[in-house]
XYZ file of C-alpha atoms in Angstrom:
351
model
C -0.112 -0.018 0.105
C 1.531 3.379 -0.902
C 2.631 5.519 2.121
C -0.122 8.180 1.875
C -2.880 5.846 1.988
C -2.090 4.936 5.167
C -2.858 8.176 6.292
C -6.325 8.863 4.705
C -7.948 7.367 7.918
C -5.268 7.197 10.371
C -5.356 4.130 12.612
C -1.774 3.798 12.719
C -1.645 4.475 16.535
C -3.578 2.813 19.627
C -5.662 6.024 19.387
C -7.466 5.170 16.120
C -8.645 8.741 15.439
C -9.744 7.346 11.987
C -9.459 11.147 10.595
C -7.651 11.835 6.912
C -4.192 13.529 7.592
C -3.277 13.826 3.787
C -4.417 17.572 3.867
C -2.941 20.502 5.689
C 0.218 21.038 7.695
C 1.424 22.078 10.524
C 0.141 21.418 14.454
C -3.417 21.161 14.903
C -5.370 23.935 17.269
C -7.388 22.369 19.959
C -10.849 23.215 18.044
C -9.451 21.159 14.927
C -8.642 17.925 17.006
C -11.921 18.532 18.768
C -13.582 18.706 15.361
C -11.669 15.827 14.265
C -9.892 17.600 11.646
C -6.776 15.939 13.154
C -6.029 13.186 15.057
C -4.632 13.149 18.586
C -0.872 13.903 17.246
C -2.270 16.915 15.466
C 0.141 16.207 12.281
C -0.629 15.421 8.745
C 0.880 12.935 6.585
C 4.361 14.717 6.278
C 7.425 14.090 8.465
C 8.331 17.161 10.707
C 11.295 17.494 12.592
C 13.107 20.212 14.951
C 16.454 18.992 15.501
C 19.275 16.487 14.475
C 22.070 16.456 16.570
C 25.110 14.044 18.060
C 23.863 13.171 21.513
C 25.932 12.370 24.109
C 23.446 11.562 26.812
C 22.228 8.348 25.952
C 22.757 5.115 27.323
C 26.445 4.081 27.121
C 26.207 1.402 24.129
C 24.168 3.858 22.400
C 26.144 7.117 22.833
C 29.603 4.869 22.589
C 32.417 7.451 21.723
C 30.739 9.542 18.833
C 27.319 10.132 20.213
C 23.852 8.806 18.978
C 22.635 10.666 15.691
C 18.966 11.906 17.309
C 16.169 13.180 14.956
C 13.662 14.734 16.832
C 10.171 14.271 15.238
C 7.649 16.806 15.547
C 4.232 15.509 17.210
C 3.495 12.741 19.476
C 0.797 9.992 20.076
C 1.045 10.392 23.833
C 1.817 13.974 24.657
C 2.532 13.236 28.395
C 1.922 16.377 30.644
C 5.358 16.375 31.960
C 7.183 16.254 28.501
C 10.253 18.030 28.380
C 10.268 18.009 24.712
C 7.057 19.614 24.700
C 7.848 22.470 22.132
C 8.027 19.619 19.570
C 5.901 17.163 20.801
C 2.709 19.542 21.585
C 3.351 22.824 20.172
C 3.990 22.040 16.717
C 7.604 23.219 16.379
C 9.585 21.884 13.209
C 10.119 21.968 9.620
C 8.524 19.451 7.266
C 10.748 17.065 5.514
C 10.597 14.915 2.111
C 11.681 11.351 2.284
C 14.848 12.900 0.599
C 15.173 15.425 2.981
C 15.044 13.071 6.068
C 17.600 10.436 4.122
C 20.012 13.429 3.598
C 19.614 14.338 7.384
C 20.307 10.656 8.415
C 23.642 10.749 5.749
C 24.875 13.897 7.260
C 24.682 12.632 10.547
C 26.615 9.432 9.378
C 29.321 11.561 8.020
C 29.661 13.449 11.232
C 30.441 10.566 12.900
C 27.276 9.363 14.572
C 27.097 5.951 16.203
C 23.520 5.203 15.180
C 20.265 6.999 13.786
C 18.299 7.717 16.661
C 14.789 8.423 15.890
C 12.787 10.141 18.755
C 9.064 9.936 18.951
C 8.000 9.042 15.334
C 5.466 6.782 16.236
C 2.629 8.585 14.215
C 4.612 8.788 11.354
C 5.805 5.196 10.707
C 4.813 4.676 7.203
C 6.550 7.999 5.814
C 9.708 7.479 8.193
C 10.088 3.619 7.069
C 10.099 4.956 3.302
C 12.594 7.511 4.227
C 14.690 5.023 5.863
C 14.545 2.775 3.103
C 15.941 5.620 0.905
C 18.823 6.281 3.203
C 20.041 2.790 2.985
C 19.668 2.608 -0.498
C 21.919 5.912 -0.622
C 24.696 4.445 1.479
C 23.462 4.630 5.330
C 24.932 1.594 7.001
C 24.450 2.803 10.657
C 22.249 0.814 12.930
C 18.655 2.583 13.374
C 17.328 3.099 17.015
C 13.632 3.434 17.584
C 13.002 5.809 20.487
C 9.576 5.725 21.624
C 6.889 5.649 24.254
C 5.801 1.893 23.325
C 2.241 3.451 22.961
C 2.071 1.707 19.324
C 0.292 -1.535 17.599
C 1.953 -4.361 16.564
C 0.709 -3.862 13.088
C 2.682 -0.485 12.918
C 5.940 -1.988 14.326
C 5.710 -4.668 11.514
C 6.185 -1.726 8.933
C 9.583 -0.930 10.399
C 10.884 -4.759 10.813
C 14.049 -5.098 8.581
C 14.741 -1.305 8.844
C 15.075 -0.950 12.683
C 18.017 -2.588 14.681
C 17.491 -1.028 18.111
C 14.729 -0.649 20.164
C 14.634 1.957 22.802
C 11.155 2.153 24.096
C 9.728 3.922 27.394
C 7.696 1.907 29.445
C 6.123 4.852 31.554
C 3.761 3.044 33.774
C 1.896 -0.071 34.635
C -0.836 1.904 36.464
C -3.688 2.401 34.092
C -5.094 5.296 36.537
C -1.816 7.063 36.015
C -1.753 6.622 32.533
C -5.264 8.057 32.220
C -4.465 10.983 34.196
C -1.296 12.004 33.270
C -1.359 11.309 28.855
C -5.052 10.120 28.085
C -4.494 6.399 27.782
C -5.847 4.274 30.054
C -5.014 1.224 27.714
C -1.344 2.746 28.027
C -0.307 -0.546 30.192
C -1.887 -3.055 28.011
C -0.722 -1.600 24.617
C 3.027 -0.842 25.746
C 3.440 -4.389 27.252
C 2.238 -5.971 23.931
C 4.473 -3.884 21.904
C 7.443 -4.376 23.841
C 6.838 -7.996 23.969
C 6.993 -7.959 20.312
C 10.420 -5.978 20.008
C 12.012 -8.587 22.906
C 10.743 -11.524 20.788
C 11.681 -10.153 17.336
C 15.217 -8.641 18.367
C 18.828 -10.654 19.318
C 21.003 -8.461 20.872
C 24.086 -7.879 19.384
C 27.318 -5.892 20.671
C 30.732 -5.114 19.457
C 33.628 -3.694 20.610
C 34.576 -0.153 20.204
C 37.452 2.256 20.888
C 38.264 3.193 24.365
C 37.200 -0.086 25.779
C 33.208 0.622 25.279
C 30.747 -1.876 23.950
C 28.664 -0.648 20.813
C 25.075 -2.129 20.350
C 24.383 -2.920 16.924
C 20.845 -4.593 17.698
C 18.664 -5.254 20.861
C 16.318 -3.681 22.936
C 16.827 -0.964 26.034
C 13.570 -0.360 27.775
C 13.471 2.596 29.723
C 11.603 3.641 32.765
C 11.384 7.022 34.306
C 10.596 6.908 37.940
C 8.044 9.367 38.733
C 8.183 11.056 42.116
C 6.233 9.662 45.052
C 5.262 6.864 42.717
C 7.825 4.228 43.493
C 5.249 1.282 44.059
C 4.615 1.952 40.132
C 7.890 1.866 39.499
C 8.675 -1.732 41.346
C 5.294 -2.762 39.244
C 7.261 -2.294 36.063
C 10.374 -3.630 37.032
C 8.502 -6.762 38.392
C 7.127 -7.082 34.990
C 10.247 -6.596 33.131
C 11.718 -8.846 35.395
C 9.656 -11.585 34.311
C 9.369 -10.397 30.372
C 12.724 -8.707 29.372
C 15.303 -10.390 31.782
C 15.881 -13.396 29.642
C 18.745 -15.974 29.574
C 18.973 -16.020 25.914
C 20.230 -13.643 23.078
C 16.506 -11.812 22.985
C 17.476 -10.805 26.929
C 16.704 -6.602 27.138
C 18.700 -3.988 28.712
C 16.970 -1.980 31.259
C 17.461 1.789 31.756
C 16.038 3.232 35.010
C 16.029 7.054 34.955
C 15.565 9.304 38.072
C 15.898 12.684 36.176
C 12.461 13.470 36.590
C 12.533 17.436 36.153
C 9.323 19.974 36.344
C 9.207 21.577 33.152
C 7.918 25.393 33.142
C 6.485 25.855 29.657
C 7.896 29.325 27.935
C 5.212 32.084 27.912
C 2.375 31.474 25.273
C 3.403 27.773 24.751
C -0.304 26.702 25.748
C -3.666 28.316 26.165
C -5.166 29.118 29.420
C -7.512 25.821 29.101
C -4.666 23.614 28.359
C -2.409 24.663 31.091
C -5.446 24.056 33.541
C -5.416 20.320 32.007
C -1.937 20.113 32.050
C -1.890 21.224 35.886
C -4.407 18.595 36.656
C -2.691 15.805 35.119
C 0.598 16.727 37.140
C -1.550 16.505 40.166
C -1.568 12.502 39.646
C 1.834 12.305 41.320
C 4.433 14.631 43.011
C 5.652 17.517 40.450
C 9.169 17.666 41.862
C 12.520 16.468 41.931
C 13.464 12.938 43.189
C 14.380 13.239 46.666
C 17.696 11.540 48.179
C 15.502 9.142 50.159
C 13.528 7.921 47.169
C 17.064 7.567 45.253
C 18.375 5.213 48.196
C 14.863 3.455 48.077
C 15.606 3.023 43.962
C 18.927 1.814 44.712
C 17.903 -0.823 47.057
C 14.882 -2.142 44.316
C 17.644 -2.357 41.898
C 19.554 -4.355 43.924
C 16.771 -6.602 45.247
C 15.757 -7.494 41.499
C 19.403 -8.071 40.235
C 18.899 -7.692 36.469
C 21.472 -9.175 34.343
C 21.721 -5.932 32.229
C 20.676 -2.522 33.599
C 21.685 1.018 33.508
C 20.716 3.899 36.444
C 21.138 7.592 36.401
C 22.527 9.113 39.500
C 20.826 11.934 41.285
C 21.591 15.133 39.903
C 19.861 18.558 40.796
C 21.148 20.184 37.453
C 18.537 21.330 35.210
C 20.327 22.471 32.466
C 20.161 19.410 30.346
C 16.327 20.523 29.631
C 16.139 21.282 25.827
C 15.095 24.391 24.114
C 14.400 23.761 20.509
C 14.308 27.378 19.594
C 17.953 27.317 19.502
C 20.105 26.032 17.016
C 22.104 24.214 20.048
C 19.018 22.852 21.948
C 21.090 21.196 24.707
C 24.226 22.396 26.176
C 27.693 21.889 24.130
C 28.785 19.092 26.371
C 25.678 16.915 25.800
C 25.066 17.482 22.197
C 26.651 18.686 18.652
C 23.760 20.173 16.116
C 24.148 18.806 12.809
C 20.546 20.025 11.708
C 18.131 22.360 12.899
C 14.648 23.434 11.809
C 15.318 27.167 11.205
C 18.854 26.558 10.044
C 18.803 23.609 8.180
C 22.390 22.094 7.846
C 24.979 23.414 10.556
C 27.998 21.267 9.759
C-alpha cells in the first residue's frame, strides 16, 4: 500500500482517530482536534522534525564515542503532561521533510561520526519514516537504526519497521492505568505498551561489538527505559517486576533496562499553551508529586535495583542540575557538552 494511503483514515496508533491526515500541514489547534479535522497527534501525513544532533547523553552502548545521531520528530501520539520536549511534541515546532530530506539528514549524521540513527517519537509517522529510511539505506546509510519511542504503538505498525530498525528504545512509562489516564489520556497504555515491548524483545537478538576506548557498541537489541515518577515508587516496582519476568531472559533476546531518575518539573515558555491547556496540564501533574526525586527516594530506588538483580541494567545518578532541559528554539537545543547540532529546523545543515 502506498505510504500516503495509510494516512487517509489514520489508525496507525492505538488512538484509532480515523481522520484524514493527507490534507493540511502544521500543528492542529484544540478546535481542529475536537472537530476531528486532525488526530490526537495533531500532524498531517508529512514528516516534520525540529533538530538532528550527535547526542552524548544516551545509554553507554548507544552513545559509545561518537554520540547517537538523534532526530527529534515533531508531534506525538501520547503528549505526556510532563514532557521535556513539549515544544515539539505538543506545540508543533519543526519543519516539513520529504523522504529525500530525511534521508539526507541521516547521511549527514553518519558523515559527522554518529554511532547510530536515533529517531525520537516517530510513532505517528511510521509509514513515511519507513519509506525515508529505505531511501537512506539505498543511498549508503549503514548505521544501526534506533527507534526511540513511548511504546504506545500497535504491533501492526511496528511490523512496518521490521528489517529497518535494529535497536528498540521504548519507554515503559507506567503499568498503572489510572496514572496513564491522568497523565496522558491513555488508560489502555499499560496493555498496549506491554504488547509492543514483548514484540520488540521477541523479534530482536542482542548484538554488541567492541568499540574504541574499551567501550561496547550495540548493533541490535532492546533497551527498555522507565522514568521514575516522584512519589510513585510503587509504580516503579510494579514496572520492574514485569520487566524482570518478561525482558530479563537467559537467551540472546534478553533486553537491557534503563532506570531514569531525572524527572524534572518543566515550566513551559510563555504563550506555549492556552489557559485551558494549562489548566488540564496542571490537573494531570497532580496525579504524582511534580518535583525532583528526593535523596531518600533515590536510596529506595537503589535498594529496589539490588533486589531485582537484572542481568543488564543502567541507572542515572541523582542530579539536581536542570541545564540539560532542551530548548528547540535554539540552534543548539542542549548544552555543548551534551550535544553537537548537525541540522536545525530554522537553519538547515550546520556542519
